[in-house]
PDB file of C-alpha atoms in Angstrom:
ATOM      1  CA  MET A 389     100.610  52.180 103.389  1.00  0.00           C
ATOM      2  CA  LYS A 390     104.223  53.329 103.678  1.00  0.00           C
ATOM      3  CA  LYS A 391     103.789  55.255 100.449  1.00  0.00           C
ATOM      4  CA  LEU A 392     100.696  57.010 101.826  1.00  0.00           C
ATOM      5  CA  VAL A 393     102.556  57.920 105.033  1.00  0.00           C
ATOM      6  CA  ALA A 394     105.465  59.311 103.010  1.00  0.00           C
ATOM      7  CA  ILE A 395     103.083  61.394 100.898  1.00  0.00           C
ATOM      8  CA  SER A 396     101.338  62.698 104.024  1.00  0.00           C
ATOM      9  CA  ILE A 397     104.635  63.703 105.630  1.00  0.00           C
ATOM     10  CA  ALA A 398     105.795  65.420 102.449  1.00  0.00           C
ATOM     11  CA  ALA A 399     102.508  67.308 102.204  1.00  0.00           C
ATOM     12  CA  PHE A 400     102.770  68.375 105.856  1.00  0.00           C
ATOM     13  CA  LEU A 401     106.340  69.621 105.383  1.00  0.00           C
ATOM     14  CA  ALA A 402     105.394  71.483 102.223  1.00  0.00           C
ATOM     15  CA  ALA A 403     102.467  73.127 104.022  1.00  0.00           C
ATOM     16  CA  SER A 404     104.730  74.106 106.918  1.00  0.00           C
ATOM     17  CA  VAL A 405     107.271  75.668 104.562  1.00  0.00           C
ATOM     18  CA  PHE A 406     104.506  77.553 102.756  1.00  0.00           C
ATOM     19  CA  ALA A 407     103.062  78.803 106.054  1.00  0.00           C
ATOM     20  CA  GLN A 408     106.448  80.099 107.151  1.00  0.00           C
ATOM     21  CA  ALA A 409     107.063  81.731 103.777  1.00  0.00           C
ATOM     22  CA  SER A 410     103.648  83.406 103.811  1.00  0.00           C
ATOM     23  CA  LYS A 411     104.261  85.086 107.157  1.00  0.00           C
ATOM     24  CA  LYS A 412     105.288  88.675 106.593  1.00  0.00           C
ATOM     25  CA  THR A 413     106.841  91.265 108.854  1.00  0.00           C
ATOM     26  CA  LEU A 414     106.425  95.037 108.816  1.00  0.00           C
ATOM     27  CA  VAL A 415     108.584  97.500 110.729  1.00  0.00           C
ATOM     28  CA  VAL A 416     106.759 100.788 111.351  1.00  0.00           C
ATOM     29  CA  TYR A 417     108.590 103.644 113.032  1.00  0.00           C
ATOM     30  CA  PHE A 418     108.644 107.338 113.785  1.00  0.00           C
ATOM     31  CA  SER A 419     112.024 109.037 114.087  1.00  0.00           C
ATOM     32  CA  GLN A 420     112.853 112.711 114.543  1.00  0.00           C
ATOM     33  CA  PRO A 421     116.502 113.600 113.952  1.00  0.00           C
ATOM     34  CA  GLU A 422     117.245 117.171 114.985  1.00  0.00           C
ATOM     35  CA  THR A 423     119.810 117.644 112.237  1.00  0.00           C
ATOM     36  CA  LEU A 424     120.738 116.024 108.924  1.00  0.00           C
ATOM     37  CA  THR A 425     124.294 117.391 108.942  1.00  0.00           C
ATOM     38  CA  ALA A 426     127.138 115.310 110.310  1.00  0.00           C
ATOM     39  CA  GLY A 427     129.710 117.071 112.480  1.00  0.00           C
ATOM     40  CA  LYS A 428     129.562 119.931 114.983  1.00  0.00           C
ATOM     41  CA  MET A 429     126.293 118.755 116.480  1.00  0.00           C
ATOM     42  CA  THR A 430     124.734 120.170 119.608  1.00  0.00           C
ATOM     43  CA  ALA A 431     124.080 117.702 122.437  1.00  0.00           C
ATOM     44  CA  GLU A 432     120.389 117.498 121.494  1.00  0.00           C
ATOM     45  CA  GLU A 433     121.225 116.852 117.841  1.00  0.00           C
ATOM     46  CA  ASP A 434     123.683 114.138 118.803  1.00  0.00           C
ATOM     47  CA  TYR A 435     121.160 112.463 121.118  1.00  0.00           C
ATOM     48  CA  SER A 436     118.603 112.163 118.313  1.00  0.00           C
ATOM     49  CA  THR A 437     120.889 110.830 115.581  1.00  0.00           C
ATOM     50  CA  VAL A 438     123.477 108.283 114.571  1.00  0.00           C
ATOM     51  CA  VAL A 439     125.956 108.739 111.724  1.00  0.00           C
ATOM     52  CA  VAL A 440     126.425 105.700 109.476  1.00  0.00           C
ATOM     53  CA  ASP A 441     128.947 105.890 106.625  1.00  0.00           C
ATOM     54  CA  GLY A 442     128.774 109.689 106.793  1.00  0.00           C
ATOM     55  CA  LYS A 443     124.961 109.758 106.568  1.00  0.00           C
ATOM     56  CA  VAL A 444     122.871 111.101 109.432  1.00  0.00           C
ATOM     57  CA  LEU A 445     119.985 108.879 110.503  1.00  0.00           C
ATOM     58  CA  GLY A 446     117.452 109.339 113.262  1.00  0.00           C
ATOM     59  CA  ASN A 447     118.260 107.007 116.133  1.00  0.00           C
ATOM     60  CA  VAL A 448     114.908 105.196 115.936  1.00  0.00           C
ATOM     61  CA  GLN A 449     115.351 105.028 112.171  1.00  0.00           C
ATOM     62  CA  TYR A 450     118.657 103.214 112.570  1.00  0.00           C
ATOM     63  CA  VAL A 451     117.239 100.656 115.011  1.00  0.00           C
ATOM     64  CA  ALA A 452     114.255 100.123 112.707  1.00  0.00           C
ATOM     65  CA  GLN A 453     116.552  99.437 109.766  1.00  0.00           C
ATOM     66  CA  LEU A 454     118.540  96.904 111.796  1.00  0.00           C
ATOM     67  CA  ILE A 455     115.353  95.061 112.720  1.00  0.00           C
ATOM     68  CA  GLN A 456     114.123  95.164 109.139  1.00  0.00           C
ATOM     69  CA  GLU A 457     117.414  93.733 107.875  1.00  0.00           C
ATOM     70  CA  GLU A 458     117.350  90.926 110.439  1.00  0.00           C
ATOM     71  CA  MET A 459     113.696  90.067 109.794  1.00  0.00           C
ATOM     72  CA  LYS A 460     113.892  90.552 106.014  1.00  0.00           C
ATOM     73  CA  GLY A 461     110.569  92.369 106.201  1.00  0.00           C
ATOM     74  CA  ASP A 462     109.075  95.584 104.905  1.00  0.00           C
ATOM     75  CA  ILE A 463     109.586  98.978 106.501  1.00  0.00           C
ATOM     76  CA  PHE A 464     107.453 102.117 106.742  1.00  0.00           C
ATOM     77  CA  ARG A 465     108.451 105.467 108.195  1.00  0.00           C
ATOM     78  CA  ILE A 466     105.718 107.561 109.783  1.00  0.00           C
ATOM     79  CA  GLU A 467     106.130 111.216 108.827  1.00  0.00           C
ATOM     80  CA  PRO A 468     103.746 114.090 109.538  1.00  0.00           C
ATOM     81  CA  VAL A 469     102.087 116.204 106.860  1.00  0.00           C
ATOM     82  CA  THR A 470     103.522 119.238 108.652  1.00  0.00           C
ATOM     83  CA  PRO A 471     107.183 118.459 109.409  1.00  0.00           C
ATOM     84  CA  TYR A 472     108.345 118.852 112.981  1.00  0.00           C
ATOM     85  CA  PRO A 473     110.937 121.596 113.527  1.00  0.00           C
ATOM     86  CA  MET A 474     114.520 120.412 113.965  1.00  0.00           C
ATOM     87  CA  ASP A 475     115.328 123.186 116.410  1.00  0.00           C
ATOM     88  CA  HIS A 476     115.140 121.505 119.824  1.00  0.00           C
ATOM     89  CA  ALA A 477     113.312 124.269 121.677  1.00  0.00           C
ATOM     90  CA  LYS A 478     110.714 124.652 118.920  1.00  0.00           C
ATOM     91  CA  LEU A 479     110.288 120.875 118.687  1.00  0.00           C
ATOM     92  CA  GLU A 480     109.607 120.716 122.430  1.00  0.00           C
ATOM     93  CA  GLN A 481     106.963 123.422 122.094  1.00  0.00           C
ATOM     94  CA  VAL A 482     105.167 121.554 119.323  1.00  0.00           C
ATOM     95  CA  ALA A 483     105.423 118.159 121.038  1.00  0.00           C
ATOM     96  CA  THR A 484     104.162 119.397 124.399  1.00  0.00           C
ATOM     97  CA  LYS A 485     101.285 121.262 122.734  1.00  0.00           C
ATOM     98  CA  GLU A 486     100.266 118.105 120.852  1.00  0.00           C
ATOM     99  CA  LYS A 487     100.361 116.076 124.059  1.00  0.00           C
ATOM    100  CA  ARG A 488      98.409 118.667 126.024  1.00  0.00           C
ATOM    101  CA  GLU A 489      95.716 118.791 123.335  1.00  0.00           C
ATOM    102  CA  ASN A 490      95.704 115.008 122.758  1.00  0.00           C
ATOM    103  CA  ALA A 491      96.314 115.831 119.098  1.00  0.00           C
ATOM    104  CA  ARG A 492      96.349 113.422 116.180  1.00  0.00           C
ATOM    105  CA  PRO A 493      98.854 114.835 113.659  1.00  0.00           C
ATOM    106  CA  LYS A 494      98.110 113.768 110.090  1.00  0.00           C
ATOM    107  CA  ILE A 495     100.444 111.212 108.514  1.00  0.00           C
ATOM    108  CA  LYS A 496     101.974 112.271 105.202  1.00  0.00           C
ATOM    109  CA  ALA A 497     101.999 109.007 103.228  1.00  0.00           C
ATOM    110  CA  ALA A 498      99.294 106.412 102.741  1.00  0.00           C
ATOM    111  CA  LEU A 499      99.595 103.681 105.338  1.00  0.00           C
ATOM    112  CA  PRO A 500     100.608 100.180 104.228  1.00  0.00           C
ATOM    113  CA  ASP A 501      98.028  97.408 103.977  1.00  0.00           C
ATOM    114  CA  ILE A 502      98.409  95.924 107.455  1.00  0.00           C
ATOM    115  CA  SER A 503      96.291  92.887 106.535  1.00  0.00           C
ATOM    116  CA  LYS A 504      99.286  91.475 104.624  1.00  0.00           C
ATOM    117  CA  TYR A 505     101.395  91.152 107.771  1.00  0.00           C
ATOM    118  CA  ASP A 506     101.463  88.730 110.677  1.00  0.00           C
ATOM    119  CA  THR A 507     104.022  90.643 112.726  1.00  0.00           C
ATOM    120  CA  VAL A 508     104.264  94.416 113.129  1.00  0.00           C
ATOM    121  CA  PHE A 509     107.162  96.090 114.902  1.00  0.00           C
ATOM    122  CA  ILE A 510     106.355  99.577 116.199  1.00  0.00           C
ATOM    123  CA  GLY A 511     109.228 101.959 117.021  1.00  0.00           C
ATOM    124  CA  PHE A 512     109.305 105.465 118.460  1.00  0.00           C
ATOM    125  CA  PRO A 513     111.244 107.816 120.747  1.00  0.00           C
ATOM    126  CA  ASN A 514     110.007 108.339 124.288  1.00  0.00           C
ATOM    127  CA  TRP A 515     108.617 111.872 124.433  1.00  0.00           C
ATOM    128  CA  TYR A 516     107.566 113.039 127.892  1.00  0.00           C
ATOM    129  CA  ALA A 517     106.991 109.482 129.181  1.00  0.00           C
ATOM    130  CA  ASP A 518     104.736 108.693 126.219  1.00  0.00           C
ATOM    131  CA  MET A 519     104.676 107.950 122.530  1.00  0.00           C
ATOM    132  CA  PRO A 520     104.745 110.929 120.163  1.00  0.00           C
ATOM    133  CA  MET A 521     101.133 111.797 119.371  1.00  0.00           C
ATOM    134  CA  ILE A 522     101.560 110.832 115.722  1.00  0.00           C
ATOM    135  CA  MET A 523     101.911 107.227 116.908  1.00  0.00           C
ATOM    136  CA  TYR A 524      98.383 107.497 118.271  1.00  0.00           C
ATOM    137  CA  THR A 525      97.301 108.625 114.802  1.00  0.00           C
ATOM    138  CA  PHE A 526      98.809 105.455 113.394  1.00  0.00           C
ATOM    139  CA  LEU A 527      97.253 103.173 116.010  1.00  0.00           C
ATOM    140  CA  ASP A 528      93.860 104.826 115.529  1.00  0.00           C
ATOM    141  CA  SER A 529      94.117 104.229 111.776  1.00  0.00           C
ATOM    142  CA  VAL A 530      95.052 100.537 111.537  1.00  0.00           C
ATOM    143  CA  GLU A 531      93.548  97.200 112.525  1.00  0.00           C
ATOM    144  CA  LEU A 532      96.052  95.099 114.460  1.00  0.00           C
ATOM    145  CA  SER A 533      93.696  92.409 115.777  1.00  0.00           C
ATOM    146  CA  GLY A 534      95.300  88.991 115.516  1.00  0.00           C
ATOM    147  CA  LYS A 535      98.744  90.459 114.805  1.00  0.00           C
ATOM    148  CA  LYS A 536     101.911  90.036 116.791  1.00  0.00           C
ATOM    149  CA  VAL A 537     102.860  93.605 117.778  1.00  0.00           C
ATOM    150  CA  ILE A 538     106.421  94.202 118.967  1.00  0.00           C
ATOM    151  CA  PRO A 539     107.389  97.638 120.346  1.00  0.00           C
ATOM    152  CA  PHE A 540     110.852  99.182 120.422  1.00  0.00           C
ATOM    153  CA  VAL A 541     111.885 102.548 121.825  1.00  0.00           C
ATOM    154  CA  VAL A 542     114.854 104.904 122.074  1.00  0.00           C
ATOM    155  CA  SER A 543     114.969 107.094 125.154  1.00  0.00           C
ATOM    156  CA  GLY A 544     117.157 109.167 127.421  1.00  0.00           C
ATOM    157  CA  GLY A 545     116.693 106.717 130.278  1.00  0.00           C
ATOM    158  CA  SER A 546     112.935 106.358 130.727  1.00  0.00           C
ATOM    159  CA  GLY A 547     112.673 103.293 128.536  1.00  0.00           C
ATOM    160  CA  PHE A 548     109.088 102.538 127.555  1.00  0.00           C
ATOM    161  CA  SER A 549     107.508 104.325 130.531  1.00  0.00           C
ATOM    162  CA  ARG A 550     103.954 102.910 130.261  1.00  0.00           C
ATOM    163  CA  THR A 551     103.734 102.872 126.471  1.00  0.00           C
ATOM    164  CA  ILE A 552     103.547  99.068 126.180  1.00  0.00           C
ATOM    165  CA  GLU A 553     100.524  99.129 128.469  1.00  0.00           C
ATOM    166  CA  THR A 554      99.052 101.920 126.336  1.00  0.00           C
ATOM    167  CA  ILE A 555      99.541  99.959 123.106  1.00  0.00           C
ATOM    168  CA  THR A 556      97.986  96.885 124.738  1.00  0.00           C
ATOM    169  CA  LYS A 557      94.973  98.945 125.810  1.00  0.00           C
ATOM    170  CA  LEU A 558      94.561 100.491 122.360  1.00  0.00           C
ATOM    171  CA  GLU A 559      94.991  97.129 120.613  1.00  0.00           C
ATOM    172  CA  PRO A 560      93.284  94.622 122.961  1.00  0.00           C
ATOM    173  CA  ASN A 561      92.961  91.942 120.279  1.00  0.00           C
ATOM    174  CA  ALA A 562      96.615  92.032 119.251  1.00  0.00           C
ATOM    175  CA  ALA A 563      99.356  89.945 120.852  1.00  0.00           C
ATOM    176  CA  VAL A 564     101.552  92.753 122.176  1.00  0.00           C
ATOM    177  CA  GLU A 565     105.079  91.667 123.119  1.00  0.00           C
ATOM    178  CA  LYS A 566     105.806  92.740 126.701  1.00  0.00           C
ATOM    179  CA  ASN A 567     109.568  92.296 126.265  1.00  0.00           C
ATOM    180  CA  GLY A 568     110.119  95.160 123.844  1.00  0.00           C
ATOM    181  CA  LEU A 569     113.530  96.529 122.939  1.00  0.00           C
ATOM    182  CA  SER A 570     114.571  99.633 124.870  1.00  0.00           C
ATOM    183  CA  VAL A 571     117.708 101.416 123.642  1.00  0.00           C
ATOM    184  CA  TYR A 572     119.485 104.241 125.432  1.00  0.00           C
ATOM    185  CA  ARG A 573     119.976 107.161 123.048  1.00  0.00           C
ATOM    186  CA  THR A 574     123.772 107.408 123.500  1.00  0.00           C
ATOM    187  CA  ARG A 575     124.273 103.706 122.716  1.00  0.00           C
ATOM    188  CA  VAL A 576     122.377 103.459 119.449  1.00  0.00           C
ATOM    189  CA  ASP A 577     125.448 103.192 117.215  1.00  0.00           C
ATOM    190  CA  GLY A 578     126.551  99.973 118.934  1.00  0.00           C
ATOM    191  CA  VAL A 579     123.153  98.294 119.196  1.00  0.00           C
ATOM    192  CA  GLN A 580     123.390  95.806 116.318  1.00  0.00           C
ATOM    193  CA  GLY A 581     124.395  92.860 118.509  1.00  0.00           C
ATOM    194  CA  GLU A 582     121.714  93.762 121.045  1.00  0.00           C
ATOM    195  CA  VAL A 583     119.046  93.754 118.332  1.00  0.00           C
ATOM    196  CA  LYS A 584     120.073  90.266 117.195  1.00  0.00           C
ATOM    197  CA  ALA A 585     120.140  88.923 120.753  1.00  0.00           C
ATOM    198  CA  TRP A 586     116.732  90.457 121.523  1.00  0.00           C
ATOM    199  CA  LEU A 587     115.081  88.975 118.424  1.00  0.00           C
ATOM    200  CA  LYS A 588     116.467  85.580 119.367  1.00  0.00           C
ATOM    201  CA  LYS A 589     115.309  85.992 122.994  1.00  0.00           C
ATOM    202  CA  ILE A 590     111.713  86.706 121.999  1.00  0.00           C
ATOM    203  CA  GLY A 591     111.791  83.790 119.579  1.00  0.00           C
ATOM    204  CA  ILE A 592     111.237  85.654 116.367  1.00  0.00           C
ATOM    205  CA  SER A 593     114.644  85.874 114.653  1.00  0.00           C
ATOM    206  CA  LYS A 594     114.939  84.565 111.099  1.00  0.00           C
TER     207      LYS A 594
END
């Protein structure tokens, strides 16, 4: 009897380990740096970027990479078929036109197979109190039912606005985390500790 109990416990532990190992995480993000050149940036360029070891990254890109490193998951960058202009005034024109027309910009690369993942982080900048319209393209194109969906955003002070509610409405059968990570755009370079604390707070850190 004791031997059977020991075998049952061992089998349960092995199954638990396998279940944990089989759970996969994907970090999906859209980031729009307004320059790729370090030094002598305009205010708008500085707000949209962070420089790491001399390399310019988009601010959402940097946060996404931190999350991916902590979660040891996969990462996918959403990029449009037609690149957005880096000039701030021209970028605003394109972004506001897309929002006004409820556009769905085409995504350049093939999307990952979402069915392989249990948890999907979704990151974006706050553009005019909303997600960039290319994020709607992504959400229209994937099936997130049954997934844990965790948003994160970089903004100039507006935080998520109502984007978490929007994601929840668009993905009613997903478990959308209400306590997403909101990062102020001038504090991105020092956010590593905040990312770790947030992942621990929502009970998902590795």
